[in-house]
Coordinates of C-alpha atoms in Angstrom, one line a residue:
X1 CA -13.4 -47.4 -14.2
X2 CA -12.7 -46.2 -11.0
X3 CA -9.3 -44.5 -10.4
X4 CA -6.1 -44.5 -7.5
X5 CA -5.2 -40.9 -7.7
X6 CA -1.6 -40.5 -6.2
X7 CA -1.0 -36.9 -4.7
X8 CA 2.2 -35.8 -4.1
X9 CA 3.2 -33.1 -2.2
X10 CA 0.7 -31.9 1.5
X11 CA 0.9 -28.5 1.0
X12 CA -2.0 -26.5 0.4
X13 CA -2.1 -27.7 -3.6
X14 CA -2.3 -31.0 -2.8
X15 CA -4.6 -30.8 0.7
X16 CA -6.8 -28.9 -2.0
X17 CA -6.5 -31.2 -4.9
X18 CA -7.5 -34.2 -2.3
X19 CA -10.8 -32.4 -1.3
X20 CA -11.6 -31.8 -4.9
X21 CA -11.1 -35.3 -6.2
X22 CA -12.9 -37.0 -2.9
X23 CA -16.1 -35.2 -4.4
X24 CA -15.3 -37.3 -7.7
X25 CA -17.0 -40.7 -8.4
X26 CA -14.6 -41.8 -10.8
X27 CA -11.8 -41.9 -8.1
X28 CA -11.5 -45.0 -5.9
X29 CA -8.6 -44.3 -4.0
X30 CA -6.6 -41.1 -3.0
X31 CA -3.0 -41.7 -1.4
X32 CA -1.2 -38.1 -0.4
X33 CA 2.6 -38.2 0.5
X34 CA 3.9 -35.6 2.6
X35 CA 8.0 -36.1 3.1
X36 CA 7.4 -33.9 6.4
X37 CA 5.9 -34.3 9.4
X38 CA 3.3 -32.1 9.1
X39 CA 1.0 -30.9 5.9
X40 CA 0.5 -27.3 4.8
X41 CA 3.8 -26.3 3.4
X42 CA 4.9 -22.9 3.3
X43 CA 1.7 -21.9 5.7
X44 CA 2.7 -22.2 9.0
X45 CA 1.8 -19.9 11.9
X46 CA 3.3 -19.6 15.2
X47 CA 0.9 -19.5 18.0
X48 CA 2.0 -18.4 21.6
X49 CA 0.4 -19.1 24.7
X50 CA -0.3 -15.4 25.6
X51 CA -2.9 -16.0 22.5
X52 CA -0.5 -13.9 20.2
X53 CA 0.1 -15.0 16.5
X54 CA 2.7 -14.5 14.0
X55 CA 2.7 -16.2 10.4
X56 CA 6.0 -17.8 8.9
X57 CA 4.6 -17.9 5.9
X58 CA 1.9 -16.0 3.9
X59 CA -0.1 -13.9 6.4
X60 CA -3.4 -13.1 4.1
X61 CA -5.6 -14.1 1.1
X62 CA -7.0 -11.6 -1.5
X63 CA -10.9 -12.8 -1.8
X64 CA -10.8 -11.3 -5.9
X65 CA -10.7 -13.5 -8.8
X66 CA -11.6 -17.1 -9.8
X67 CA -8.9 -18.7 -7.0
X68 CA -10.3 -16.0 -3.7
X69 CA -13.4 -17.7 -4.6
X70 CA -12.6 -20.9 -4.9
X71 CA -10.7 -20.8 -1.4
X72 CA -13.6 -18.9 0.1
X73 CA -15.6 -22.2 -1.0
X74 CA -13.5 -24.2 0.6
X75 CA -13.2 -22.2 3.7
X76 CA -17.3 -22.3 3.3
X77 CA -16.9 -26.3 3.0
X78 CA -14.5 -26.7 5.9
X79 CA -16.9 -24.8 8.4
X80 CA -14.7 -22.6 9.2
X81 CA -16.8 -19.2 8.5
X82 CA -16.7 -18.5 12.4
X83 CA -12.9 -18.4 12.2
X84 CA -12.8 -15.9 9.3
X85 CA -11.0 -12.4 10.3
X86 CA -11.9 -10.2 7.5
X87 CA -10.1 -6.2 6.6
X88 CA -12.1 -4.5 4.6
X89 CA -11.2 -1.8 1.5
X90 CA -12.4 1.2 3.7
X91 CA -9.9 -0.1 7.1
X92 CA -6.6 1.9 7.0
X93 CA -4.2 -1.3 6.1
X94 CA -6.0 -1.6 2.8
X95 CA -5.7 2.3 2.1
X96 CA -2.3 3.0 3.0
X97 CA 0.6 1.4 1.8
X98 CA 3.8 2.7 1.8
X99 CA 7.4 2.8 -0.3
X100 CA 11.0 3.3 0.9
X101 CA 12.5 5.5 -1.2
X102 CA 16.0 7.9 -0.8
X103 CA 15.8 7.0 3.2
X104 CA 12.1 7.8 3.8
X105 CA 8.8 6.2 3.9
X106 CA 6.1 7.5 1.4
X107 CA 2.4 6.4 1.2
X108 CA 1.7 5.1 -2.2
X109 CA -0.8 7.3 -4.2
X110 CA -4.5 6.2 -4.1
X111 CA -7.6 7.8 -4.1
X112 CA -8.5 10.6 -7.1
X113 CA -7.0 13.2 -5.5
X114 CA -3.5 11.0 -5.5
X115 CA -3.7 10.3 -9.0
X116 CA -4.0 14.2 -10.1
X117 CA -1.1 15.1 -7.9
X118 CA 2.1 14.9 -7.4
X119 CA 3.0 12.6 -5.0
X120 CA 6.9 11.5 -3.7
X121 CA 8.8 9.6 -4.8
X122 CA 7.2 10.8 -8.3
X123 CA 8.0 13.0 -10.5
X124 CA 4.6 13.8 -11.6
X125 CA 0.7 12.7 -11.5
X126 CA 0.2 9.3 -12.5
X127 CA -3.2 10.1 -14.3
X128 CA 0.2 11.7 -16.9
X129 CA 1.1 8.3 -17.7
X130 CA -2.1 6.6 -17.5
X131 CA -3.8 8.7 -20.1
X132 CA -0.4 8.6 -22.3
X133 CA -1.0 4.8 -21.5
X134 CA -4.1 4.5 -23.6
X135 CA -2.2 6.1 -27.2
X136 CA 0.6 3.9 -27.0
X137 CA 0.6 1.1 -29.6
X138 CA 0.8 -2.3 -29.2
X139 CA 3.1 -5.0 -28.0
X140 CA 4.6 -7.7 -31.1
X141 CA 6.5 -9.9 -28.5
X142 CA 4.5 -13.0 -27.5
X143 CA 6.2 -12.1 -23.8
X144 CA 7.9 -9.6 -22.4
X145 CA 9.8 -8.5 -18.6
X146 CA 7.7 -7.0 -16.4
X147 CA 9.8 -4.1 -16.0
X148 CA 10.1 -3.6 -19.6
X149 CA 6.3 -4.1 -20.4
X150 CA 5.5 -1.7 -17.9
X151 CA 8.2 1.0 -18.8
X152 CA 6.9 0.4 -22.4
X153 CA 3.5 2.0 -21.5
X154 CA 3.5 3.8 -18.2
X155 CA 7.2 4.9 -18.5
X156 CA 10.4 3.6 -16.2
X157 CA 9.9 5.7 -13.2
X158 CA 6.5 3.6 -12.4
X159 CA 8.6 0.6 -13.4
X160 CA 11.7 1.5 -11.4
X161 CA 10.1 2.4 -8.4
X162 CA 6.5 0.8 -7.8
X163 CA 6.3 -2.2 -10.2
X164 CA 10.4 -3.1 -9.1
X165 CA 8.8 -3.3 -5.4
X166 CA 5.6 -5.1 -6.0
X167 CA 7.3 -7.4 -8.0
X168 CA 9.2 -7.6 -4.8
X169 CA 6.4 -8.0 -2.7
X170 CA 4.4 -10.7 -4.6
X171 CA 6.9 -12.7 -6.0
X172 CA 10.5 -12.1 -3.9
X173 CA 11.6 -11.4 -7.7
X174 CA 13.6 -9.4 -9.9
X175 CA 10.8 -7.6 -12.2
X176 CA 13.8 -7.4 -14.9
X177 CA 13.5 -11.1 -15.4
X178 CA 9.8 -11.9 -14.7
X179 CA 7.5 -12.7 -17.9
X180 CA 4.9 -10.2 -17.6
X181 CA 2.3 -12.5 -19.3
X182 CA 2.9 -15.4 -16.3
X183 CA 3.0 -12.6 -13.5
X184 CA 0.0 -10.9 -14.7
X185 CA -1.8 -11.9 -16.8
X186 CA -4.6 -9.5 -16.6
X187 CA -2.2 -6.9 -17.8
X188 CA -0.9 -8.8 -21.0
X189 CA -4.8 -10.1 -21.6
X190 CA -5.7 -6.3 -21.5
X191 CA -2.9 -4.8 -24.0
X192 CA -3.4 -8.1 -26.2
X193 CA -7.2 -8.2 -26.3
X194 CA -7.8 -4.1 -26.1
X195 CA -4.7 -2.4 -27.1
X196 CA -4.1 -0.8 -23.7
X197 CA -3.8 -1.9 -20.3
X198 CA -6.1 1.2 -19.1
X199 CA -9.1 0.2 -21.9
X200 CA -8.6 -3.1 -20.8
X201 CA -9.6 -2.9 -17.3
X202 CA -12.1 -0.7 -18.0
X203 CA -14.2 -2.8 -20.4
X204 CA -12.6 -5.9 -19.6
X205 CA -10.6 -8.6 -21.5
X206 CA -12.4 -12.0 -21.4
X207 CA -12.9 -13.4 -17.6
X208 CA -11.2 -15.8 -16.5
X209 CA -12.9 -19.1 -15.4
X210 CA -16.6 -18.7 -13.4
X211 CA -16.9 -19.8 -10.0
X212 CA -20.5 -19.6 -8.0
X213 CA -19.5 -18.3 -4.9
X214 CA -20.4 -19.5 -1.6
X215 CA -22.5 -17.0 0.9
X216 CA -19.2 -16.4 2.4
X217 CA -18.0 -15.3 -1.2
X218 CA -20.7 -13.3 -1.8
X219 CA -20.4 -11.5 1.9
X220 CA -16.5 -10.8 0.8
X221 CA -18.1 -9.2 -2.3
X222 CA -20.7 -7.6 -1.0
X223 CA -18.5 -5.9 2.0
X224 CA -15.5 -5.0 -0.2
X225 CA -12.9 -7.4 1.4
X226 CA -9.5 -6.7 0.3
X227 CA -7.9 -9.8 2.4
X228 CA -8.6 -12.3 4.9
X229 CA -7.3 -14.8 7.5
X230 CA -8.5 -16.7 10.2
X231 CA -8.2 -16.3 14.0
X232 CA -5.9 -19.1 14.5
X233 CA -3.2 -18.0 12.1
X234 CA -3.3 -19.5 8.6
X235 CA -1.9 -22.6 9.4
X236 CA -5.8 -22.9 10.5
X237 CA -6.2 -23.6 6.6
X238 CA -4.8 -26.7 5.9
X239 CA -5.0 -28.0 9.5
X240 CA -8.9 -28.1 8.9
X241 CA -8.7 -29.7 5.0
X242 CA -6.6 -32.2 7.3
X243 CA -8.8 -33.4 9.7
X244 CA -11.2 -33.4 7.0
X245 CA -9.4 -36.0 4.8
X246 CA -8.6 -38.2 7.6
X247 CA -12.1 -38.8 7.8
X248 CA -13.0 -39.6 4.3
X249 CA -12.6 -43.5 3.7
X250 CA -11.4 -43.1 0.5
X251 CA -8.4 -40.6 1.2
X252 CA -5.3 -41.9 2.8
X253 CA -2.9 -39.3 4.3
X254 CA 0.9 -40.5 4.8
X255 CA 3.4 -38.4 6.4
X256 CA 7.4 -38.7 6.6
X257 CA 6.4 -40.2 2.7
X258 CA 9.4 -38.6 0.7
X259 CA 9.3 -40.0 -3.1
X260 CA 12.5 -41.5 -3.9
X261 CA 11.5 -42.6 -8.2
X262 CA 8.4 -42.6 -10.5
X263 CA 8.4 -45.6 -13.2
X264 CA 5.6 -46.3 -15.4
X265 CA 4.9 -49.2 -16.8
X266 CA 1.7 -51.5 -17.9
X267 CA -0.3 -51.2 -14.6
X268 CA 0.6 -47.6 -14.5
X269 CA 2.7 -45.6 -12.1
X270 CA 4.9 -47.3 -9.6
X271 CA 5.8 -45.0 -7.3
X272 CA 9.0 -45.9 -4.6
X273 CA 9.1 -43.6 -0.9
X274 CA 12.6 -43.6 0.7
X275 CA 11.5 -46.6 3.0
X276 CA 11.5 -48.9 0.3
X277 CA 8.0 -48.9 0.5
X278 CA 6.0 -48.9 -3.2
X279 CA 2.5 -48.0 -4.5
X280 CA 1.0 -48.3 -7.1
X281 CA -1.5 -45.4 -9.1
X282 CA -3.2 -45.2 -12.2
X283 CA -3.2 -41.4 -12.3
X284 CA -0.2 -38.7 -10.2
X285 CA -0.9 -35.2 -9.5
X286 CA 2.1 -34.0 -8.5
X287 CA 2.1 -30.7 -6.3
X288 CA 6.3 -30.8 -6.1
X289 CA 8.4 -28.1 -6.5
X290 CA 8.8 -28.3 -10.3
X291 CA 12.9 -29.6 -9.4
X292 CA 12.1 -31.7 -7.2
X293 CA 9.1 -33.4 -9.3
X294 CA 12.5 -33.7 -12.0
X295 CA 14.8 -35.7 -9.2
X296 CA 12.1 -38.5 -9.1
X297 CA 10.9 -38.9 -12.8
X298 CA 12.1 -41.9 -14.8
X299 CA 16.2 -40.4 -16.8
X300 CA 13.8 -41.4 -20.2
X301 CA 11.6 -38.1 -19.6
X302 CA 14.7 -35.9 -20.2
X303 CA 13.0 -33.4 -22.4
X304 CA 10.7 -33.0 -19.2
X305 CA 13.0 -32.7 -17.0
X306 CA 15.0 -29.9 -18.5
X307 CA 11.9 -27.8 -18.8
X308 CA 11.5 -28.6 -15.1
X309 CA 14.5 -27.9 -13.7
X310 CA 14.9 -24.4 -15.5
X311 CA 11.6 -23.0 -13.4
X312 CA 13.7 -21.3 -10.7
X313 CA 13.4 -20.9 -7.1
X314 CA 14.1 -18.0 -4.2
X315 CA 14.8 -18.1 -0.3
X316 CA 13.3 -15.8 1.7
X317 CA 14.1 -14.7 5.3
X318 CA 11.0 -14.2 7.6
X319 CA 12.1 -12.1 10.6
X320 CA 8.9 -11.7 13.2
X321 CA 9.4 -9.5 15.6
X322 CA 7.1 -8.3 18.6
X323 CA 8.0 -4.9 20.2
X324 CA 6.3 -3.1 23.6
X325 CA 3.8 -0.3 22.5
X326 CA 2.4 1.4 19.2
X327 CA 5.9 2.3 17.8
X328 CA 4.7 2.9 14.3
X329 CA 5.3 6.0 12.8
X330 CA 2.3 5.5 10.3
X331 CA -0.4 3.1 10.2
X332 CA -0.7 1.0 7.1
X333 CA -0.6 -2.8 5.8
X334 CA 3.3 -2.2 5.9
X335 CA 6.3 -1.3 2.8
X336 CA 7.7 -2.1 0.4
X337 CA 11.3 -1.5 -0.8
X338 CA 12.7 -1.0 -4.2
X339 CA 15.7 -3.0 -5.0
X340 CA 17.9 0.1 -6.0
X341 CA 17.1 1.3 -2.5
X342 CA 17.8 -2.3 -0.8
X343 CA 18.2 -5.0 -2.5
X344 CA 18.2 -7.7 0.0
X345 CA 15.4 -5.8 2.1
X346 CA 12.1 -6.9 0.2
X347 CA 10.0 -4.9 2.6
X348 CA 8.1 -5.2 6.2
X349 CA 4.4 -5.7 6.8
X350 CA 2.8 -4.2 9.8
X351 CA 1.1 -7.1 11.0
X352 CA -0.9 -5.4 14.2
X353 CA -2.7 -3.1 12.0
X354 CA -4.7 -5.5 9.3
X355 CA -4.9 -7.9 12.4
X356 CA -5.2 -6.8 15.8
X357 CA -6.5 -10.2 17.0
X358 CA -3.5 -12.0 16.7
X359 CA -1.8 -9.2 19.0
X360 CA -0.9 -11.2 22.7
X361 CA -3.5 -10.4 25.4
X362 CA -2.9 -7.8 28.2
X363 CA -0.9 -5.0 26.7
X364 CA -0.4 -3.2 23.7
X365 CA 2.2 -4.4 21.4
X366 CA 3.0 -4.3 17.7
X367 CA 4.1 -7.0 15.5
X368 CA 6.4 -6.6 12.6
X369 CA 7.5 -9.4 9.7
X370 CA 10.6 -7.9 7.8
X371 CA 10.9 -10.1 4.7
X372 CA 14.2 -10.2 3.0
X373 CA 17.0 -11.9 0.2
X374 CA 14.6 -13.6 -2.6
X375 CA 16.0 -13.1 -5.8
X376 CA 18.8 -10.9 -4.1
X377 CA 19.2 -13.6 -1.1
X378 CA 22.7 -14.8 -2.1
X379 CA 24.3 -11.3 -3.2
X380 CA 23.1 -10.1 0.2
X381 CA 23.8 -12.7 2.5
X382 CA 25.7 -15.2 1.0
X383 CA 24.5 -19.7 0.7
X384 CA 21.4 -20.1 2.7
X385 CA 22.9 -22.7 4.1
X386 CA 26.1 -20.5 5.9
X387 CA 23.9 -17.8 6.8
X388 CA 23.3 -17.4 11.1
X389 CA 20.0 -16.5 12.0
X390 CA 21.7 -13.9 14.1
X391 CA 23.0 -12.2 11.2
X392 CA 19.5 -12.2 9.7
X393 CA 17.8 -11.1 13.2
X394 CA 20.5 -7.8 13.3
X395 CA 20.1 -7.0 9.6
X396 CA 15.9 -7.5 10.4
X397 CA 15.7 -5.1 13.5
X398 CA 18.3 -2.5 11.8
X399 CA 15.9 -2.3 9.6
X400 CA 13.1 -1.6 11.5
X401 CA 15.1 1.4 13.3
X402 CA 16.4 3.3 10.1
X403 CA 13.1 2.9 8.2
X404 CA 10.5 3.4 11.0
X405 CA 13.0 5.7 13.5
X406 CA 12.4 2.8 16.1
X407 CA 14.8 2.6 18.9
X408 CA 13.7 0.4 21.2
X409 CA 14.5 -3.6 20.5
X410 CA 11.9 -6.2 20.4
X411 CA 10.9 -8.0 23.5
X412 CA 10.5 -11.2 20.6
X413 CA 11.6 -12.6 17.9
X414 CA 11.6 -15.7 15.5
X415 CA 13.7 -16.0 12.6
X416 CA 12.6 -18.4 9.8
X417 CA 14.5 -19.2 6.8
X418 CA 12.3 -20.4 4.0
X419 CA 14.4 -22.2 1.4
X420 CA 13.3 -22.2 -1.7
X421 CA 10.2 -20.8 -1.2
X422 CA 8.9 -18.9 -4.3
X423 CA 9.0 -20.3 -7.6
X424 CA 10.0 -17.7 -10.6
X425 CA 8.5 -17.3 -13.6
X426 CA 10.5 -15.8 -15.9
X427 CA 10.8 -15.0 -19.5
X428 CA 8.9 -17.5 -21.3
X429 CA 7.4 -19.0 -18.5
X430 CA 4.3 -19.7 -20.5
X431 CA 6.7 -21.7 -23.2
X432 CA 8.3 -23.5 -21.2
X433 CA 4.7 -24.8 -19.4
X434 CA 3.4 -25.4 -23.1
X435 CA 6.2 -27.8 -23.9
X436 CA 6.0 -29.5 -20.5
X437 CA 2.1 -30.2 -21.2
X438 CA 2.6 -31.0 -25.0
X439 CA 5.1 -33.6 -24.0
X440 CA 2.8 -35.3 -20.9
X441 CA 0.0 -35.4 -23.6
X442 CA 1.6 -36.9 -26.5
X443 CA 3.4 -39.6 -24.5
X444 CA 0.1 -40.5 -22.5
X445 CA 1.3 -39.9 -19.4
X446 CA -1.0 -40.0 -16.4
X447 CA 0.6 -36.7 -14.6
X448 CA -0.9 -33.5 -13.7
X449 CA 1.5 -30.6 -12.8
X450 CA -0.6 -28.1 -10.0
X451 CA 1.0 -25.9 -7.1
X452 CA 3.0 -22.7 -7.8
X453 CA 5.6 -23.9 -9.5
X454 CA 3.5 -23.5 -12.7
X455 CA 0.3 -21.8 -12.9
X456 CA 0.4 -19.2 -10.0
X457 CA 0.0 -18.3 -6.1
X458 CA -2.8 -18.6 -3.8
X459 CA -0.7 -16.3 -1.9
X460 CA 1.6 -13.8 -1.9
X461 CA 3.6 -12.6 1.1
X462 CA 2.8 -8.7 0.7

């Protein structure tokens, strides 16, 4: 029997999980409800007239894995191939990418020759630690922190300094309370499956799931591409999965469509919006932060809805800023900062250097995003709610002048506050995602939890 698939949520999740299930026979009807006015969630680019672009949200995709291939299809799909602005491993914002440390700016070891040596802000060669890495025995906890897991067997000043700041960089979190088996997996796969995180990755530890790639995912391969995004910012994304929809007879799009309640009963869900309007669906995917998918369930799922409302969330402030020149000091995809350095400073991305293109025409210029607060946000700056925007614009442009020895002041700026933006996977993460599942399934519900709140990003902001 043919299905109504409800979709809740229009970010990129659910714009994704409409495209997929308007491929599938067995679904009759797909209604998504967006409470916003647009789709796309957290991807949302700023275009100027001058042709220059500056993203609000995340600025790039990593091509690698099951997921980089999957969105490459899609891209593929969507026709958008032309728009595609690829950086390659050999271009200099995939090489270099720096740490703050002790008040200066340090490229983060790569190569061979960065391995062997010492390189600030370490104390010695990393190849030390690595091949210590491979004697080490063997994790007994089913999960661990990611700082601890990685102090455990490559030693605390790789975890203090470079894991603490990619931690940072990926997930605006605290790697002292992130589960290292829902942060990264690869790593946990490797120890549990090889005994070492090095051995691991060299002989691998069981793929995840196969994807055949699209030409375009094959060119990625085949060209080394460490990150992409398209020429019209990345809002480009789900703007074209949007028009796409629309023109699919089965697939209705509502926006301003903010669920006020879920019931089931014998017809299956009935699902109320704010208006007072109600629908009715035999199946929900819900793409919801994981709180705000626990305000609208029925008070009978409690044991749900406790497991949902402990996934935690962070706000992130996303300063743009646009200055007159090449005022860079070094060229790079940006840095990162540690939080015993900063903590409400997550780091700034050097946006002209991975993509020129979106630089304004006539005029050389450099862009800068300077991300800050995420885990740290309240300690640093206080309720999201009380903060000004000029507060976060003078913090932001200090910023750039004691880290990169920039005096000048930008000639443009956009302060966005993202509330809420990054869902955190802590210390049994993977439990708590278990019990949510095990209850769906044995009380038959029709529900599919997808977006970040659960299973990871598409995207990260560093």
């Amino acid at each position: 029997m043919q299905k109504v698939v409800a979709v809740l949520g229009g970010g990129i999740g659910g714009l994704s999980a409409c495209h997929h299930l308007s491929k599938s026979p067995n679904v009759s009807k797909i209604v998504l409800l967006e409470r916003s006015g647009r789709c796309g969630g957290w991807l949302s680019s700023i275009r100027r007239d001058d042709g220059a672009v500056f993203e609000q949200g995340p600025r790039g995709v990593r091509p690698a894995g099951a997921v980089g291939r999957n969105t490459l299809n899609m891209i593929s799909e969507l026709g958008l191939e032309s728009e595609i602005l690829p950086v390659t491993k050999d271009h200099v914002a995939s090489k270099n990418r720096f740490l703050y440390v002790k008040g200066q700016l340090h490229k983060m070891p790569s190569g061979p020759g960065g391995v062997v040596r010492t390189i600030p802000p370490f104390s010695r060669p990393i190849i030390q630690s690595v091949l210590k890495e491979i004697l080490i025995r063997k994790g007994t906890k089913e999960d661990e922190s990611v700082h601890a897991f990685v102090s455990r067997r490559l030693g605390s000043e790789l975890a203090n300094i470079a894991i603490d700041s990619l931690c940072r960089g990926v997930f605006a979190g605290d790697s002292r309370q992130l589960s290292v088996r829902s942060c990264f997996p690869p790593l946990y796969e490797a120890e549990r499956s090889r005994g070492s995180i090095v051995l691991g990755m060299l002989m691998g530890s069981g793929g995840g799931p196969k994807v055949v790639p699209s030409d375009l995912a094959k060119r990625a391969s085949k060209e080394s591409w460490t990150q992409w995004s398209l020429k019209r910012g990345m809002q480009a994304f789900p703007e074209a999965l949007e028009d796409t929809l629309k023109r699919r007879e089965r697939v209705e799009l509502h926006h301003h469509a903010k669920v006020k309640s879920l019931n089931m009963n014998s017809e299956g869900w009935e699902i109320k919006l704010d208006d007072g309007v109600s629908l009715r669906a035999d199946h929900v995917i819900s793409t919801l932060p994981a709180s705000e998918l626990a305000s609208v369930l029925p008070p009978a799922a409690q044991p749900l809805l406790e497991e949902l409302r402990a996934i935690a969330l962070v706000t992130v402030a996303v300063v743009n800023l646009e200055y007159e020149g090449f005022i860079l000091p070094v060229t790079g995809f940006g840095h990162l900062v540690p939080s015993s350095e900063d903590p409400g400073l997550l780091g700034v991305v050097y946006d002209s250097v991975p993509f020129p293109q979106h630089n304004r025409s006539g005029g050389l210029t450099t862009r800068l995003t300077v991300m800050m607060g995420g885990a740290w946000f309240e300690q640093t700056f206080g309720h999201p709610d009380s903060v000004t925007k000029q507060t976060l614009l003078d913090r932001a442009t200090q910023a750039v002048t004691s880290h990169l020895g920039v005096n000048s002041q930008p000639v443009w700026s956009y302060v966005g506050l993202l509330k809420n933006c990054i869902p955190q996977y802590h210390l049994g993460h993977w439990k708590r995602l278990e019990k949510m599942r095990q209850y769906i399934s044995n009380h038959n519900l029709p529900l599919t939890l997808a977006g970040a709140s659960y299973d990871g990003f598409v995207i990260s902001i560093l």
